[in-house]
Amino acid sequence: MDFFWKQRLILPNKVQEVGKKIRSKNKTIVYTAGAWDMLHVGQVRYLLEAKKLADVLVVGVSSNQTVSTLKGPNRPILDEKIRAEMLSYIRFVDLVTIVPNLSNQPTLKQLKPNFYVTVKEDWNNGYKESPEYKTVTNYGGQVKLVDRQSPFISTTQILKKSASAQLNEILKDFMSKEKPLGDKSR
C-alpha cells in the first residue's frame, strides 16, 4: 500500500518538473491546498468541485509546522504524511504535495496550474490582493473561489464536539462520585 500513495506524492523540489511534464502532455492542472486534518465530507466535495475544472488535480497538504503556526500548538491532529496518504486514496485526486511554506505562492510559482482553487470565505474577500492571486494571474492562470460544500461541518467543529462529549462524560462521572455539601459519609 505504501508504494501506491507514494506514486502520487510530489516532493516539494520536484513540483516544477512535474508541472512542466503535465503541461507538455497538453493537460490542464488545478491546484488547491489546505490542512486536510481529519478529512470530512465537505472537504471531499470541495476537492471534487476543484477536479471538475481540469485534467489533473494536485492537492497541497500544509506541513505540520504550518498547521501548528496557523491553528495552534495542538494541531495538526494527524501527521502531514498521513494526511497526504489519505488524500492520495481519493480516486479523483491525481497528485499530492506537502507544502512546507505558510503561503502557497512558492508552490504556485513552480507548478503554474491553470486554476488555483480556494474556498470562498469572509476572510478572503480581498483575495485579489494576495500574493497567490498575483502569482497565478501573472502567468495567465485563474483563481476560482468555491463555496464551502458543507457549511455546518469543519474540522474545528468536529474537534469541539468531540472534546465537549468527552468533557460531559468526565463531568458526569465526577458528579456521580461527589457527595452533597455537608455529607460526611466519605
PDB file of C-alpha atoms in Angstrom:
ATOM      1  CA  MET A   1       0.000   0.000   0.000  1.00  0.00           C
ATOM      2  CA  ASP A   2       2.881   2.348   0.795  1.00  0.00           C
ATOM      3  CA  PHE A   3       4.039   2.155  -2.820  1.00  0.00           C
ATOM      4  CA  PHE A   4       0.657   3.266  -4.250  1.00  0.00           C
ATOM      5  CA  TRP A   5       0.347   6.542  -2.418  1.00  0.00           C
ATOM      6  CA  LYS A   6       3.998   7.469  -2.853  1.00  0.00           C
ATOM      7  CA  GLN A   7       3.487   7.256  -6.630  1.00  0.00           C
ATOM      8  CA  ARG A   8       1.064  10.152  -6.222  1.00  0.00           C
ATOM      9  CA  LEU A   9       3.335  12.206  -3.954  1.00  0.00           C
ATOM     10  CA  ILE A  10       5.300  15.090  -5.471  1.00  0.00           C
ATOM     11  CA  LEU A  11       8.330  16.041  -3.422  1.00  0.00           C
ATOM     12  CA  PRO A  12       8.497  19.830  -2.950  1.00  0.00           C
ATOM     13  CA  ASN A  13      11.707  20.026  -5.002  1.00  0.00           C
ATOM     14  CA  LYS A  14      10.016  18.214  -7.937  1.00  0.00           C
ATOM     15  CA  VAL A  15       6.878  20.383  -8.240  1.00  0.00           C
ATOM     16  CA  GLN A  16       8.205  22.477 -11.140  1.00  0.00           C
ATOM     17  CA  GLU A  17       9.377  19.409 -13.069  1.00  0.00           C
ATOM     18  CA  VAL A  18       6.029  17.637 -12.611  1.00  0.00           C
ATOM     19  CA  GLY A  19       4.108  20.761 -13.690  1.00  0.00           C
ATOM     20  CA  LYS A  20       6.143  21.008 -16.912  1.00  0.00           C
ATOM     21  CA  LYS A  21       5.641  17.300 -17.622  1.00  0.00           C
ATOM     22  CA  ILE A  22       1.847  17.562 -17.219  1.00  0.00           C
ATOM     23  CA  ARG A  23       1.633  20.675 -19.417  1.00  0.00           C
ATOM     24  CA  SER A  24       3.820  19.024 -22.090  1.00  0.00           C
ATOM     25  CA  LYS A  25       1.032  16.439 -22.459  1.00  0.00           C
ATOM     26  CA  ASN A  26      -1.457  19.292 -23.098  1.00  0.00           C
ATOM     27  CA  LYS A  27      -3.263  18.572 -19.842  1.00  0.00           C
ATOM     28  CA  THR A  28      -4.695  21.252 -17.588  1.00  0.00           C
ATOM     29  CA  ILE A  29      -3.832  21.477 -13.896  1.00  0.00           C
ATOM     30  CA  VAL A  30      -5.940  22.581 -10.956  1.00  0.00           C
ATOM     31  CA  TYR A  31      -4.262  23.145  -7.594  1.00  0.00           C
ATOM     32  CA  THR A  32      -5.739  23.601  -4.162  1.00  0.00           C
ATOM     33  CA  ALA A  33      -4.281  23.303  -0.700  1.00  0.00           C
ATOM     34  CA  GLY A  34      -5.261  23.003   2.930  1.00  0.00           C
ATOM     35  CA  ALA A  35      -4.543  21.318   6.216  1.00  0.00           C
ATOM     36  CA  TRP A  36      -6.868  18.364   5.499  1.00  0.00           C
ATOM     37  CA  ASP A  37      -6.680  17.457   9.176  1.00  0.00           C
ATOM     38  CA  MET A  38      -9.444  14.964   9.994  1.00  0.00           C
ATOM     39  CA  LEU A  39     -10.767  14.761   6.434  1.00  0.00           C
ATOM     40  CA  HIS A  40     -14.563  15.097   6.195  1.00  0.00           C
ATOM     41  CA  VAL A  41     -17.283  15.023   3.534  1.00  0.00           C
ATOM     42  CA  GLY A  42     -17.252  18.781   2.929  1.00  0.00           C
ATOM     43  CA  GLN A  43     -13.569  18.669   2.060  1.00  0.00           C
ATOM     44  CA  VAL A  44     -14.057  15.744  -0.318  1.00  0.00           C
ATOM     45  CA  ARG A  45     -16.949  17.546  -2.050  1.00  0.00           C
ATOM     46  CA  TYR A  46     -14.740  20.637  -2.358  1.00  0.00           C
ATOM     47  CA  LEU A  47     -11.972  18.575  -3.974  1.00  0.00           C
ATOM     48  CA  LEU A  48     -14.494  17.110  -6.415  1.00  0.00           C
ATOM     49  CA  GLU A  49     -15.577  20.630  -7.406  1.00  0.00           C
ATOM     50  CA  ALA A  50     -11.929  21.548  -7.973  1.00  0.00           C
ATOM     51  CA  LYS A  51     -11.320  18.438 -10.096  1.00  0.00           C
ATOM     52  CA  LYS A  52     -14.154  19.433 -12.448  1.00  0.00           C
ATOM     53  CA  LEU A  53     -12.018  22.372 -13.636  1.00  0.00           C
ATOM     54  CA  ALA A  54      -9.035  20.490 -15.076  1.00  0.00           C
ATOM     55  CA  ASP A  55      -7.496  17.194 -16.135  1.00  0.00           C
ATOM     56  CA  VAL A  56      -5.108  16.871 -13.197  1.00  0.00           C
ATOM     57  CA  LEU A  57      -5.928  17.738  -9.573  1.00  0.00           C
ATOM     58  CA  VAL A  58      -2.876  18.485  -7.432  1.00  0.00           C
ATOM     59  CA  VAL A  59      -3.590  18.880  -3.714  1.00  0.00           C
ATOM     60  CA  GLY A  60      -1.211  20.700  -1.392  1.00  0.00           C
ATOM     61  CA  VAL A  61      -1.033  19.464   2.194  1.00  0.00           C
ATOM     62  CA  SER A  62       0.099  22.058   4.723  1.00  0.00           C
ATOM     63  CA  SER A  63       3.138  20.888   6.668  1.00  0.00           C
ATOM     64  CA  ASN A  64       2.858  20.083  10.370  1.00  0.00           C
ATOM     65  CA  GLN A  65       4.749  23.293  11.195  1.00  0.00           C
ATOM     66  CA  THR A  66       2.422  25.417   9.056  1.00  0.00           C
ATOM     67  CA  VAL A  67      -0.735  23.924  10.591  1.00  0.00           C
ATOM     68  CA  SER A  68       0.640  24.401  14.093  1.00  0.00           C
ATOM     69  CA  THR A  69       1.527  28.027  13.324  1.00  0.00           C
ATOM     70  CA  LEU A  70      -1.906  28.785  11.848  1.00  0.00           C
ATOM     71  CA  LYS A  71      -4.172  26.719  14.102  1.00  0.00           C
ATOM     72  CA  GLY A  72      -2.313  26.388  17.396  1.00  0.00           C
ATOM     73  CA  PRO A  73       0.085  24.085  19.235  1.00  0.00           C
ATOM     74  CA  ASN A  74      -2.341  21.143  19.475  1.00  0.00           C
ATOM     75  CA  ARG A  75      -2.717  20.877  15.721  1.00  0.00           C
ATOM     76  CA  PRO A  76      -2.450  19.101  13.441  1.00  0.00           C
ATOM     77  CA  ILE A  77      -4.113  16.020  14.860  1.00  0.00           C
ATOM     78  CA  LEU A  78      -2.689  13.859  12.067  1.00  0.00           C
ATOM     79  CA  ASP A  79       0.859  13.963  10.700  1.00  0.00           C
ATOM     80  CA  GLU A  80       1.419  15.553   7.270  1.00  0.00           C
ATOM     81  CA  LYS A  81       2.367  12.202   5.716  1.00  0.00           C
ATOM     82  CA  ILE A  82      -0.835  10.564   6.972  1.00  0.00           C
ATOM     83  CA  ARG A  83      -2.910  13.468   5.637  1.00  0.00           C
ATOM     84  CA  ALA A  84      -1.144  13.256   2.264  1.00  0.00           C
ATOM     85  CA  GLU A  85      -1.632   9.493   2.114  1.00  0.00           C
ATOM     86  CA  MET A  86      -5.364   9.795   2.926  1.00  0.00           C
ATOM     87  CA  LEU A  87      -5.853  12.278   0.102  1.00  0.00           C
ATOM     88  CA  SER A  88      -3.955  10.083  -2.355  1.00  0.00           C
ATOM     89  CA  TYR A  89      -6.552   7.334  -1.934  1.00  0.00           C
ATOM     90  CA  ILE A  90      -9.366   9.589  -3.156  1.00  0.00           C
ATOM     91  CA  ARG A  91      -9.990   8.423  -6.717  1.00  0.00           C
ATOM     92  CA  PHE A  92     -10.136  11.855  -8.348  1.00  0.00           C
ATOM     93  CA  VAL A  93      -7.084  13.289  -6.547  1.00  0.00           C
ATOM     94  CA  ASP A  94      -4.243  12.800  -9.005  1.00  0.00           C
ATOM     95  CA  LEU A  95      -1.241  14.081  -7.063  1.00  0.00           C
ATOM     96  CA  VAL A  96      -0.424  15.420  -3.597  1.00  0.00           C
ATOM     97  CA  THR A  97       2.459  17.506  -2.324  1.00  0.00           C
ATOM     98  CA  ILE A  98       3.396  18.590   1.164  1.00  0.00           C
ATOM     99  CA  VAL A  99       3.685  22.382   1.253  1.00  0.00           C
ATOM    100  CA  PRO A 100       6.473  23.496   3.599  1.00  0.00           C
ATOM    101  CA  ASN A 101       5.586  27.221   3.464  1.00  0.00           C
ATOM    102  CA  LEU A 102       2.894  29.319   5.134  1.00  0.00           C
ATOM    103  CA  SER A 103       1.986  30.662   1.691  1.00  0.00           C
ATOM    104  CA  ASN A 104       1.115  28.671  -1.419  1.00  0.00           C
ATOM    105  CA  GLN A 105       2.897  31.242  -3.569  1.00  0.00           C
ATOM    106  CA  PRO A 106       6.172  29.266  -3.961  1.00  0.00           C
ATOM    107  CA  THR A 107       4.270  26.120  -4.984  1.00  0.00           C
ATOM    108  CA  LEU A 108       2.104  28.089  -7.419  1.00  0.00           C
ATOM    109  CA  LYS A 109       5.185  29.712  -8.997  1.00  0.00           C
ATOM    110  CA  GLN A 110       6.698  26.287  -9.609  1.00  0.00           C
ATOM    111  CA  LEU A 111       3.612  24.269 -10.583  1.00  0.00           C
ATOM    112  CA  LYS A 112       1.901  27.008 -12.638  1.00  0.00           C
ATOM    113  CA  PRO A 113      -1.568  25.454 -12.511  1.00  0.00           C
ATOM    114  CA  ASN A 114      -4.226  26.650 -14.945  1.00  0.00           C
ATOM    115  CA  PHE A 115      -6.532  27.052 -11.947  1.00  0.00           C
ATOM    116  CA  TYR A 116      -5.893  27.766  -8.293  1.00  0.00           C
ATOM    117  CA  VAL A 117      -8.949  26.954  -6.200  1.00  0.00           C
ATOM    118  CA  THR A 118      -9.620  28.265  -2.732  1.00  0.00           C
ATOM    119  CA  VAL A 119     -12.703  28.181  -0.528  1.00  0.00           C
ATOM    120  CA  LYS A 120     -14.943  31.252  -0.521  1.00  0.00           C
ATOM    121  CA  GLU A 121     -14.862  32.728   2.996  1.00  0.00           C
ATOM    122  CA  ASP A 122     -15.449  36.134   4.564  1.00  0.00           C
ATOM    123  CA  TRP A 123     -11.750  36.358   5.425  1.00  0.00           C
ATOM    124  CA  ASN A 124     -10.626  36.114   1.795  1.00  0.00           C
ATOM    125  CA  ASN A 125     -12.799  38.860   0.286  1.00  0.00           C
ATOM    126  CA  GLY A 126      -9.597  40.731  -0.572  1.00  0.00           C
ATOM    127  CA  TYR A 127      -8.044  37.681  -2.233  1.00  0.00           C
ATOM    128  CA  LYS A 128      -7.215  39.693  -5.371  1.00  0.00           C
ATOM    129  CA  GLU A 129      -4.567  41.491  -3.308  1.00  0.00           C
ATOM    130  CA  SER A 130      -2.945  38.240  -2.158  1.00  0.00           C
ATOM    131  CA  PRO A 131       0.479  37.114  -3.398  1.00  0.00           C
ATOM    132  CA  GLU A 132      -1.143  33.872  -4.580  1.00  0.00           C
ATOM    133  CA  TYR A 133      -3.657  35.696  -6.781  1.00  0.00           C
ATOM    134  CA  LYS A 134      -0.978  37.944  -8.250  1.00  0.00           C
ATOM    135  CA  THR A 135       1.326  34.990  -8.941  1.00  0.00           C
ATOM    136  CA  VAL A 136      -1.367  32.944 -10.697  1.00  0.00           C
ATOM    137  CA  THR A 137      -2.747  35.787 -12.805  1.00  0.00           C
ATOM    138  CA  ASN A 138       0.766  36.969 -13.767  1.00  0.00           C
ATOM    139  CA  TYR A 139       1.417  33.738 -15.690  1.00  0.00           C
ATOM    140  CA  GLY A 140      -2.121  33.621 -17.121  1.00  0.00           C
ATOM    141  CA  GLY A 141      -3.790  31.260 -14.665  1.00  0.00           C
ATOM    142  CA  GLN A 142      -7.153  31.747 -12.997  1.00  0.00           C
ATOM    143  CA  VAL A 143      -8.152  31.845  -9.338  1.00  0.00           C
ATOM    144  CA  LYS A 144     -11.516  30.262  -8.558  1.00  0.00           C
ATOM    145  CA  LEU A 145     -13.440  30.580  -5.316  1.00  0.00           C
ATOM    146  CA  VAL A 146     -15.568  27.574  -4.406  1.00  0.00           C
ATOM    147  CA  ASP A 147     -18.324  27.707  -1.793  1.00  0.00           C
ATOM    148  CA  ARG A 148     -17.996  25.579   1.326  1.00  0.00           C
ATOM    149  CA  GLN A 149     -19.516  22.244   0.445  1.00  0.00           C
ATOM    150  CA  SER A 150     -20.744  21.519   3.972  1.00  0.00           C
ATOM    151  CA  PRO A 151     -21.155  24.823   5.796  1.00  0.00           C
ATOM    152  CA  PHE A 152     -22.008  23.130   9.090  1.00  0.00           C
ATOM    153  CA  ILE A 153     -19.077  20.713   9.152  1.00  0.00           C
ATOM    154  CA  SER A 154     -15.469  21.680   9.766  1.00  0.00           C
ATOM    155  CA  THR A 155     -12.519  20.005  11.421  1.00  0.00           C
ATOM    156  CA  THR A 156     -12.669  22.597  14.199  1.00  0.00           C
ATOM    157  CA  GLN A 157     -16.371  21.861  14.788  1.00  0.00           C
ATOM    158  CA  ILE A 158     -15.696  18.110  14.829  1.00  0.00           C
ATOM    159  CA  LEU A 159     -12.911  18.577  17.387  1.00  0.00           C
ATOM    160  CA  LYS A 160     -15.078  20.844  19.570  1.00  0.00           C
ATOM    161  CA  LYS A 161     -17.959  18.366  19.509  1.00  0.00           C
ATOM    162  CA  SER A 162     -15.638  15.507  20.418  1.00  0.00           C
ATOM    163  CA  ALA A 163     -13.992  17.480  23.232  1.00  0.00           C
ATOM    164  CA  SER A 164     -17.406  18.564  24.531  1.00  0.00           C
ATOM    165  CA  ALA A 165     -18.672  14.973  24.584  1.00  0.00           C
ATOM    166  CA  GLN A 166     -15.556  13.823  26.441  1.00  0.00           C
ATOM    167  CA  LEU A 167     -15.836  16.656  28.945  1.00  0.00           C
ATOM    168  CA  ASN A 168     -19.508  15.815  29.569  1.00  0.00           C
ATOM    169  CA  GLU A 169     -18.560  12.194  30.302  1.00  0.00           C
ATOM    170  CA  ILE A 170     -15.810  13.282  32.699  1.00  0.00           C
ATOM    171  CA  LEU A 171     -18.160  15.692  34.492  1.00  0.00           C
ATOM    172  CA  LYS A 172     -20.932  13.100  34.689  1.00  0.00           C
ATOM    173  CA  ASP A 173     -18.501  10.609  36.212  1.00  0.00           C
ATOM    174  CA  PHE A 174     -17.135  13.237  38.606  1.00  0.00           C
ATOM    175  CA  MET A 175     -20.600  14.407  39.664  1.00  0.00           C
ATOM    176  CA  SER A 176     -21.815  10.862  40.317  1.00  0.00           C
ATOM    177  CA  LYS A 177     -18.937  10.392  42.781  1.00  0.00           C
ATOM    178  CA  GLU A 178     -19.404  13.753  44.532  1.00  0.00           C
ATOM    179  CA  LYS A 179     -21.353  13.862  47.781  1.00  0.00           C
ATOM    180  CA  PRO A 180     -23.631  16.778  48.632  1.00  0.00           C
ATOM    181  CA  LEU A 181     -22.143  19.505  50.831  1.00  0.00           C
ATOM    182  CA  GLY A 182     -22.307  18.529  54.472  1.00  0.00           C
ATOM    183  CA  ASP A 183     -22.485  14.771  53.738  1.00  0.00           C
ATOM    184  CA  LYS A 184     -19.842  13.219  55.986  1.00  0.00           C
ATOM    185  CA  SER A 185     -20.151   9.665  54.602  1.00  0.00           C
ATOM    186  CA  ARG A 186     -16.971   9.922  52.508  1.00  0.00           C
TER     187      ARG A 186
END
